[in-house]
XYZ file of C-alpha atoms in Angstrom:
385
model
C 135.376 34.184 69.654
C 132.397 35.597 68.341
C 129.427 36.300 70.205
C 125.508 35.365 69.961
C 124.169 36.843 73.352
C 124.947 39.900 75.276
C 124.385 39.982 79.281
C 124.893 42.536 81.851
C 125.685 41.197 85.578
C 124.620 43.329 88.330
C 126.156 43.214 91.655
C 126.033 45.649 94.606
C 129.659 45.870 94.906
C 132.642 43.726 94.101
C 134.238 42.867 97.345
C 133.721 41.524 101.020
C 132.843 37.760 100.460
C 132.330 34.836 98.516
C 129.229 35.848 96.280
C 131.174 39.021 95.086
C 134.112 36.783 94.216
C 132.138 34.593 92.345
C 130.424 37.472 90.049
C 133.821 38.272 89.287
C 134.809 34.723 88.240
C 131.818 34.452 86.017
C 132.387 37.652 84.499
C 135.839 36.637 83.608
C 134.997 33.189 82.227
C 131.578 34.161 80.186
C 133.410 35.800 77.472
C 135.406 32.669 76.964
C 131.775 31.129 76.355
C 131.027 33.256 73.533
C 128.963 35.418 75.808
C 129.468 39.300 75.196
C 129.604 40.315 79.069
C 128.979 43.608 80.791
C 129.234 44.169 84.554
C 127.546 46.889 86.464
C 127.944 47.406 90.132
C 125.915 49.844 92.565
C 128.857 50.922 94.246
C 132.371 50.926 93.153
C 135.752 50.527 94.833
C 135.047 46.898 95.856
C 138.235 44.908 96.704
C 137.765 42.298 93.929
C 137.458 44.893 91.194
C 141.358 44.406 90.387
C 140.752 40.543 89.644
C 138.363 41.556 86.645
C 140.407 40.636 83.479
C 140.726 42.694 80.421
C 141.400 41.254 76.595
C 139.625 40.977 73.489
C 136.319 40.691 75.265
C 137.203 43.268 78.019
C 134.555 43.491 81.196
C 132.937 46.743 81.582
C 132.402 47.914 85.014
C 129.899 50.458 85.437
C 130.298 52.114 88.634
C 126.887 53.471 89.113
C 126.849 55.162 92.703
C 129.395 55.494 95.563
C 126.693 55.443 98.377
C 127.222 52.628 101.014
C 123.642 52.596 102.717
C 121.484 53.524 99.826
C 123.768 52.188 96.799
C 120.949 49.699 95.560
C 118.035 51.944 95.432
C 120.115 55.083 94.202
C 121.409 52.916 91.407
C 118.268 52.457 89.997
C 117.966 55.040 87.509
C 121.386 54.650 86.335
C 120.874 51.150 85.865
C 117.779 51.523 83.799
C 120.178 53.997 81.631
C 122.929 51.391 81.480
C 120.540 48.841 80.207
C 119.079 51.214 77.635
C 122.561 52.116 76.423
C 123.784 48.564 76.115
C 120.748 46.817 75.095
C 121.707 43.155 76.606
C 119.619 40.345 75.659
C 119.982 39.134 79.456
C 120.481 40.655 82.846
C 121.551 38.915 85.830
C 121.945 39.012 89.367
C 123.548 36.225 91.520
C 122.280 37.467 95.138
C 118.865 37.386 96.119
C 118.261 40.854 97.525
C 119.732 42.365 94.328
C 117.029 40.809 92.102
C 114.087 42.923 93.051
C 115.942 46.099 91.861
C 117.116 44.324 88.399
C 113.596 43.084 87.703
C 112.245 46.503 88.238
C 115.268 48.175 85.970
C 114.603 45.578 83.161
C 110.639 46.417 83.196
C 111.537 50.320 82.779
C 114.022 49.689 80.062
C 112.977 50.570 76.781
C 113.772 47.183 75.145
C 113.129 44.780 77.930
C 115.705 42.122 78.563
C 115.246 38.828 79.851
C 115.976 38.602 83.770
C 117.869 35.682 85.307
C 118.095 35.581 88.969
C 120.588 33.574 91.145
C 119.396 31.921 94.551
C 122.544 31.741 96.961
C 120.868 30.356 99.791
C 117.798 28.165 101.144
C 115.019 30.630 100.545
C 113.269 29.045 103.599
C 115.819 30.351 105.861
C 115.325 33.956 104.396
C 111.548 33.508 105.011
C 112.064 32.150 108.569
C 114.465 35.195 109.340
C 113.172 37.147 112.357
C 113.994 40.669 111.640
C 112.601 44.344 111.798
C 110.373 45.977 109.434
C 113.160 46.454 106.629
C 114.300 42.924 106.502
C 110.907 41.631 106.118
C 110.332 43.943 103.141
C 113.496 42.742 101.629
C 112.254 39.133 101.741
C 108.840 40.202 100.424
C 110.921 41.987 97.578
C 113.133 38.441 96.993
C 109.831 36.445 96.695
C 108.539 38.926 94.211
C 111.582 38.933 92.268
C 111.938 35.410 91.988
C 108.411 34.924 90.700
C 108.737 37.457 88.326
C 112.160 36.386 86.746
C 112.175 34.506 83.564
C 114.575 32.108 84.961
C 116.248 31.298 88.328
C 119.397 29.431 88.765
C 120.187 27.760 92.195
C 123.525 26.786 93.207
C 122.938 23.665 94.522
C 120.315 20.854 94.449
C 119.401 21.513 97.993
C 118.914 24.968 97.433
C 116.818 24.389 94.093
C 114.426 21.996 95.964
C 114.207 24.082 98.945
C 112.950 27.204 96.698
C 110.736 24.798 94.635
C 108.883 23.897 97.888
C 108.632 27.543 99.076
C 107.573 28.837 95.733
C 105.988 26.161 93.575
C 105.340 28.496 90.529
C 109.160 28.828 90.361
C 109.942 25.056 89.815
C 109.337 25.142 85.819
C 111.711 27.947 85.367
C 114.370 26.589 87.530
C 117.741 25.118 86.987
C 121.050 24.242 88.879
C 124.349 25.557 88.142
C 126.896 25.066 91.052
C 129.237 27.743 91.813
C 132.310 28.215 89.913
C 135.174 28.488 92.466
C 138.138 26.783 91.096
C 140.183 28.755 88.424
C 143.804 29.053 87.114
C 144.285 32.127 89.247
C 143.742 30.355 92.728
C 146.668 28.187 92.627
C 149.016 31.279 91.963
C 147.249 33.242 94.801
C 147.563 30.196 97.161
C 151.196 30.301 96.484
C 151.847 33.791 97.874
C 153.584 34.044 101.179
C 151.535 34.411 104.425
C 151.453 37.996 105.525
C 152.133 36.575 109.080
C 153.804 33.980 110.594
C 152.419 30.495 110.815
C 151.971 29.079 114.543
C 154.209 25.867 115.223
C 150.963 24.288 116.798
C 148.652 22.476 114.176
C 146.458 24.989 112.510
C 142.567 25.209 112.083
C 141.157 27.678 109.773
C 137.677 29.042 109.132
C 136.482 31.618 106.816
C 133.330 33.540 106.521
C 131.476 36.373 107.969
C 131.161 36.603 111.490
C 127.450 36.386 111.596
C 124.870 33.936 113.645
C 124.727 31.923 110.299
C 128.234 30.690 110.474
C 127.736 29.556 114.185
C 131.224 30.343 115.525
C 130.222 29.692 118.873
C 129.923 25.925 118.071
C 133.453 26.078 116.267
C 134.798 27.783 119.545
C 133.450 25.060 121.725
C 134.903 22.576 119.756
C 138.167 23.986 119.612
C 137.896 23.906 123.557
C 137.141 20.044 123.398
C 139.905 19.108 120.732
C 142.152 16.689 122.668
C 145.075 16.810 120.165
C 148.310 17.917 122.008
C 149.805 20.636 121.647
C 146.526 22.431 121.378
C 145.612 23.738 117.873
C 145.430 27.318 116.958
C 142.199 28.615 115.147
C 142.529 31.316 112.655
C 139.202 33.103 111.629
C 139.047 35.087 108.173
C 136.396 37.296 108.193
C 134.523 40.426 109.659
C 131.049 41.035 110.958
C 128.564 42.016 113.871
C 129.475 38.982 116.044
C 133.049 39.761 116.368
C 132.812 40.918 120.001
C 130.584 38.109 121.069
C 133.382 35.610 119.329
C 135.937 37.306 121.729
C 133.784 37.099 124.940
C 133.351 33.421 124.262
C 136.872 32.669 123.527
C 137.650 34.430 126.880
C 134.861 32.395 128.561
C 136.145 29.287 127.279
C 139.682 30.128 128.195
C 140.829 29.466 124.722
C 141.540 33.152 123.771
C 145.083 32.943 123.014
C 144.251 30.177 120.502
C 141.719 32.223 118.703
C 143.220 34.636 116.153
C 140.605 36.896 114.288
C 142.056 38.012 111.113
C 139.532 40.055 109.561
C 138.572 40.369 105.863
C 141.510 38.907 103.913
C 141.496 39.925 100.144
C 143.584 36.901 99.281
C 142.748 33.878 101.703
C 144.113 31.167 99.939
C 147.729 31.073 101.278
C 146.179 30.900 104.850
C 143.908 27.915 103.540
C 146.820 26.308 101.968
C 148.856 26.166 105.301
C 146.184 24.941 107.506
C 146.050 21.376 108.703
C 142.271 21.378 108.385
C 139.609 23.812 107.225
C 136.352 23.904 109.296
C 133.040 25.435 108.413
C 130.391 25.093 111.251
C 127.422 26.903 109.403
C 123.718 26.458 110.527
C 122.967 26.581 106.726
C 124.697 27.401 103.540
C 123.620 27.650 99.845
C 126.989 26.219 98.835
C 130.070 27.174 100.547
C 132.928 28.825 98.064
C 135.298 28.705 100.837
C 135.175 24.763 101.339
C 135.968 24.305 97.736
C 138.694 26.964 98.217
C 140.321 24.871 100.665
C 139.927 21.775 99.022
C 141.517 23.311 95.971
C 144.399 24.173 98.033
C 144.817 20.645 99.135
C 143.580 21.198 102.723
C 141.230 18.675 104.354
C 137.768 19.629 105.410
C 135.445 19.209 108.325
C 131.717 20.614 107.978
C 128.313 20.637 109.468
C 125.886 18.660 107.421
C 123.924 21.677 106.862
C 121.324 22.589 104.411
C 122.271 22.549 101.359
C 125.816 22.664 99.996
C 128.257 20.909 102.276
C 127.109 17.317 101.734
C 126.989 17.950 97.918
C 130.543 19.250 97.843
C 131.883 16.528 99.947
C 129.884 13.760 97.850
C 128.008 12.944 101.319
C 131.307 12.460 103.286
C 133.813 10.685 100.801
C 135.781 13.949 100.379
C 135.629 15.170 104.124
C 133.843 14.777 107.613
C 130.362 15.815 107.962
C 128.980 16.331 111.490
C 125.455 17.326 112.821
C 124.846 20.950 113.036
C 125.317 22.561 116.449
C 127.058 19.606 117.765
C 130.374 20.659 119.368
C 131.674 17.218 120.660
C 131.056 15.680 117.253
C 132.872 18.694 115.464
C 135.843 18.180 118.003
C 136.100 14.651 117.237
C 136.049 15.007 113.658
C 139.035 17.662 114.089
C 140.951 15.227 116.249
C 140.275 12.631 113.711
C 141.679 14.888 110.980
C 144.757 15.917 112.817
C 145.968 12.338 113.541
C 145.582 11.004 109.865
C 148.099 11.136 107.466
C 147.668 13.799 104.724
C 150.242 13.060 101.837
C 150.515 14.183 98.172
C 147.780 11.485 97.089
C 145.427 12.692 99.398
C 146.080 16.571 98.498
C 145.618 15.567 94.728
C 142.433 13.745 95.357
C 140.824 16.821 97.162
C 142.059 19.029 94.390
C 140.790 16.772 91.671
C 137.356 16.849 93.536
C 137.491 20.962 93.637
C 138.162 21.229 89.946
C 134.672 19.569 89.310
C 133.267 23.038 90.639
C 135.361 25.224 88.316
C 134.613 28.680 86.996
C 134.750 27.280 83.407
C 132.031 24.547 84.020
C 129.914 27.354 85.992
C 130.211 29.574 83.073
C 128.965 26.853 80.267
C 126.153 26.456 82.636
C 125.141 30.299 82.768
C 125.878 30.559 78.912
C 123.916 27.951 77.983
C 120.831 29.414 80.169
C 121.339 32.822 78.785
C 121.416 31.725 75.346
C 118.018 29.862 75.895
C 116.586 32.719 77.492
C 118.431 35.501 75.837
C 118.123 34.054 72.361
C 114.464 33.977 72.571
C 114.156 37.660 73.752
C 116.592 38.331 70.532
C 114.426 36.552 68.126
C 111.394 38.330 69.422
C 112.893 41.686 69.126
C 113.521 41.185 65.515
C 110.206 39.849 64.872
C 111.380 36.229 64.252
């Protein structure tokens, strides 16, 4: 396929979470939409790099620096050099904290590309974050980057409206493109064997970083209240600073033997596919890739009705249960309801059909359209048209 716009995607590292997986999916799909796609990472060696496809329009991964702590600031000179060497029409970052580095690098380039930034979570939550000096400076940098970008893409309607209220000047250059989660590799990955034996009891699976945002304490309290017998087992996929606190709470609630912390799983889909129910208890989300992934595996979902993604994904309760944020009894009741109900082939097919609406191809089409609109203008300007 011929290309009419060149885009460079920039990410910190290709591994560790849903945002990084989304970068890989987008990089793989954009060439199919006629976008010549380059990919620069601040730190190489991420677990998802092996998912990058090669072919007629290969994705080029530029490993700019191996430093973990200082990867983003240290990547700046080589990022500028990469932009100068490849002269993309558009540069894009899908994670908020990366945007400031990319905007600054684009401004230093000899031929300045247009900048498109993604908004992965409600920005009001970032503004409300109570952290130290460094975290406040990072939020200030994100605010500056969104204002300075040529275009901004929110991953859900809720995230878009939240950003427009927090930064009114961004509204006129704001679009919505849902995350691309479902693709032709997911089904094959889900069919791979589990690396451990599935318990005989009913199985609940949760997936996400072990951080306060995910509110695992509410999930554990809900598990202690679930009435289904034999008592179900909870598998949690993910790593993070809250691990020890989760273990302590499981002991306090006397459910430690039913809570299994499995750490980060490069391929979470077999775990999702074998679950009786997938649960997310987040306080806030931007979209929740993991929910769509679970639905693509044919697994039923229970989620907190947090801002902003879950309700949109579940069509306000038509494709899964929504419960109030932080309400452990309500979460327990919803889990019990799911575990008591039938779940046959027709139900699984319905969930997969819904998940397919959030496909990587559909997301790439949205990004390609915006890249052409924004980058095409840049190309014409550089040619004096």
